[in-house]
Tab-separated table of C-alpha atoms in Angstrom:
chain	number	residue	atom	x	y	z
A	22	MET	CA	96.821	150.586	144.988
A	23	ASN	CA	96.348	147.290	146.785
A	24	VAL	CA	95.562	144.536	144.280
A	25	ALA	CA	94.346	142.131	146.944
A	26	GLU	CA	91.686	144.608	148.093
A	27	PRO	CA	88.257	142.941	147.925
A	28	THR	CA	85.684	144.196	145.463
A	29	PRO	CA	82.252	145.054	146.885
A	30	ARG	CA	79.570	142.517	145.933
A	31	ALA	CA	77.390	145.120	144.231
A	32	SER	CA	80.196	146.205	141.878
A	33	PRO	CA	79.909	143.343	139.327
A	34	PHE	CA	76.153	143.833	139.228
A	35	SER	CA	76.624	147.560	138.615
A	36	ILE	CA	78.945	146.836	135.699
A	37	ILE	CA	76.520	144.379	134.085
A	38	ILE	CA	73.496	146.623	134.575
A	39	GLY	CA	75.460	149.614	133.293
A	40	ASN	CA	76.479	147.721	130.155
A	41	VAL	CA	72.941	146.541	129.423
A	42	ILE	CA	71.186	149.820	130.130
A	43	GLY	CA	73.962	152.001	128.780
A	44	SER	CA	74.192	150.276	125.439
A	45	GLY	CA	71.159	148.351	124.251
A	46	ILE	CA	68.320	150.491	125.499
A	47	PHE	CA	69.639	153.727	124.028
A	48	ILE	CA	70.994	152.391	120.732
A	49	SER	CA	68.434	150.025	119.315
A	50	PRO	CA	64.818	151.214	119.931
A	51	VAL	CA	64.770	153.567	116.968
A	52	ASN	CA	66.135	150.880	114.669
A	53	VAL	CA	63.749	148.214	115.987
A	54	VAL	CA	60.640	150.398	115.682
A	55	GLY	CA	61.776	151.582	112.246
A	56	SER	CA	62.313	148.037	111.007
A	57	VAL	CA	59.118	146.573	112.486
A	58	GLY	CA	56.882	149.521	111.700
A	59	SER	CA	54.890	149.578	114.942
A	60	VAL	CA	55.480	150.131	118.619
A	61	GLY	CA	53.490	147.004	119.540
A	62	GLY	CA	55.629	144.843	117.276
A	63	ALA	CA	58.778	146.358	118.766
A	64	LEU	CA	57.517	145.628	122.295
A	65	LEU	CA	56.745	142.041	121.267
A	66	ILE	CA	60.299	141.650	119.956
A	67	TRP	CA	61.726	143.124	123.177
A	68	LEU	CA	59.611	140.746	125.244
A	69	THR	CA	60.671	137.726	123.165
A	70	VAL	CA	64.352	138.624	123.337
A	71	GLY	CA	64.022	139.329	127.056
A	72	LEU	CA	62.579	135.860	127.660
A	73	TYR	CA	65.340	134.337	125.537
A	74	CYS	CA	67.974	136.163	127.616
A	75	LEU	CA	66.260	135.018	130.814
A	76	MET	CA	66.525	131.397	129.621
A	77	GLN	CA	70.213	131.912	128.852
A	78	ALA	CA	70.755	133.371	132.325
A	79	LEU	CA	68.990	130.394	133.934
A	80	CYS	CA	71.157	127.965	131.936
A	81	TYR	CA	74.263	129.873	133.019
A	82	ALA	CA	73.077	129.754	136.653
A	83	GLU	CA	72.580	125.995	136.350
A	84	LEU	CA	76.122	125.627	135.009
A	85	GLY	CA	77.315	127.579	138.018
A	86	THR	CA	75.607	125.189	140.402
A	87	VAL	CA	76.720	122.037	138.568
A	88	ILE	CA	80.340	123.193	138.079
A	89	PRO	CA	81.115	125.284	141.186
A	90	LYS	CA	84.448	126.692	140.004
A	91	ALA	CA	85.565	130.309	139.721
A	92	GLY	CA	86.236	131.647	136.235
A	93	GLY	CA	82.886	131.687	134.457
A	94	ASP	CA	83.016	130.613	130.813
A	95	TYR	CA	86.672	129.649	131.035
A	96	ALA	CA	86.103	127.287	133.964
A	97	TYR	CA	83.055	125.675	132.377
A	98	ILE	CA	84.655	125.130	128.973
A	99	TYR	CA	87.897	123.954	130.596
A	100	TYR	CA	85.966	121.422	132.666
A	101	ILE	CA	83.903	120.152	129.709
A	102	LEU	CA	86.178	120.491	126.649
A	103	GLY	CA	89.707	121.018	127.947
A	104	PRO	CA	92.321	123.772	128.064
A	105	LEU	CA	92.625	124.737	124.374
A	106	PRO	CA	88.928	125.509	123.733
A	107	ALA	CA	88.790	127.341	127.081
A	108	PHE	CA	91.795	129.477	126.165
A	109	MET	CA	90.345	130.219	122.714
A	110	CYS	CA	87.039	131.272	124.273
A	111	VAL	CA	88.742	133.676	126.687
A	112	TRP	CA	91.018	135.007	123.960
A	113	MET	CA	88.062	135.709	121.639
A	114	HIS	CA	86.158	137.316	124.480
A	115	VAL	CA	89.007	139.656	125.408
A	116	ALA	CA	90.231	140.375	121.879
A	117	MET	CA	86.915	140.725	120.062
A	118	ILE	CA	83.761	140.713	122.158
A	119	CYS	CA	84.744	143.060	124.988
A	120	THR	CA	86.537	145.501	122.736
A	121	SER	CA	83.692	145.756	120.226
A	122	THR	CA	81.131	146.205	123.015
A	123	ASP	CA	83.216	148.930	124.636
A	124	ALA	CA	83.682	150.644	121.280
A	125	ALA	CA	79.931	150.589	120.570
A	126	ILE	CA	79.122	152.008	124.007
A	127	ALA	CA	81.786	154.723	123.668
A	128	ARG	CA	80.555	155.609	120.177
A	129	THR	CA	76.989	155.911	121.468
A	130	ALA	CA	78.172	158.111	124.336
A	131	ALA	CA	80.038	160.295	121.832
A	132	VAL	CA	76.910	160.671	119.690
A	133	TYR	CA	74.819	161.683	122.702
A	134	LEU	CA	77.485	164.084	123.985
A	135	LEU	CA	77.982	165.867	120.661
A	136	GLN	CA	74.424	165.769	119.327
A	137	PRO	CA	73.083	168.705	121.413
A	138	PHE	CA	75.857	170.957	120.140
A	139	HIS	CA	76.096	169.805	116.544
A	140	ALA	CA	73.310	167.654	115.077
A	141	HIS	CA	75.347	166.164	112.208
A	142	CYS	CA	78.831	165.424	113.500
A	143	HIS	CA	81.629	164.261	111.270
A	144	PRO	CA	82.366	160.533	111.889
A	145	ALA	CA	86.008	161.347	112.645
A	146	HIS	CA	84.937	163.634	115.500
A	147	LEU	CA	82.707	160.905	116.924
A	148	THR	CA	85.516	158.368	116.684
A	149	LEU	CA	87.995	160.732	118.340
A	150	LEU	CA	85.617	161.441	121.218
A	151	ALA	CA	84.895	157.697	121.597
A	152	VAL	CA	88.637	156.971	121.825
A	153	LEU	CA	89.030	159.746	124.414
A	154	ILE	CA	86.124	158.312	126.442
A	155	ILE	CA	87.676	154.834	126.446
A	156	GLY	CA	91.059	156.305	127.382
A	157	HIS	CA	89.543	158.320	130.230
A	158	ILE	CA	87.643	155.324	131.604
A	159	THR	CA	90.787	153.175	131.387
A	160	TYR	CA	92.787	155.828	133.236
A	161	CYS	CA	90.131	156.127	135.962
A	162	HIS	CA	89.965	152.355	136.421
A	163	ALA	CA	93.744	152.060	136.568
A	164	SER	CA	94.446	154.928	138.932
A	165	HIS	CA	91.341	155.763	140.987
A	166	LYS	CA	89.759	152.529	142.206
A	167	PRO	CA	87.791	154.128	145.118
A	168	LEU	CA	86.424	156.792	142.762
A	169	VAL	CA	85.284	154.141	140.267
A	170	HIS	CA	83.464	152.180	142.976
A	171	ALA	CA	81.789	155.370	144.210
A	172	LEU	CA	80.600	156.270	140.692
A	173	GLN	CA	79.118	152.822	140.056
A	174	PHE	CA	76.680	153.021	142.952
């Protein structure tokens, strides 16, 4: 595997879109509609949150134009607040945010994979399948880079 091999431009977009569609859309609609009590109210909440996320994305894009450095959050926080807050932000992102997001997505995938065969799965079986999914994805990313790029498109 050649580490210096360039990543196609569409790949980061595929990862982001896959995370958004693969997690939020399939996990939360039932809970939102159940909590609100109506489909119209749920759609209003989705629209409001969507506009809020759009504003966040525009603010992030503005940061990218004002501080044109590679590194995303780390570069922006390093530039504004210094090295310690930047390191803490990256550490929290890697240690807590990414891992919990990956676990939630893997757990959801496990539920959807086992649900057709057994409607009420034991939580231990779901957890085991989620761990196997994360392990399989990690193995594929580590050993089969061309295959991963082909699957993301």
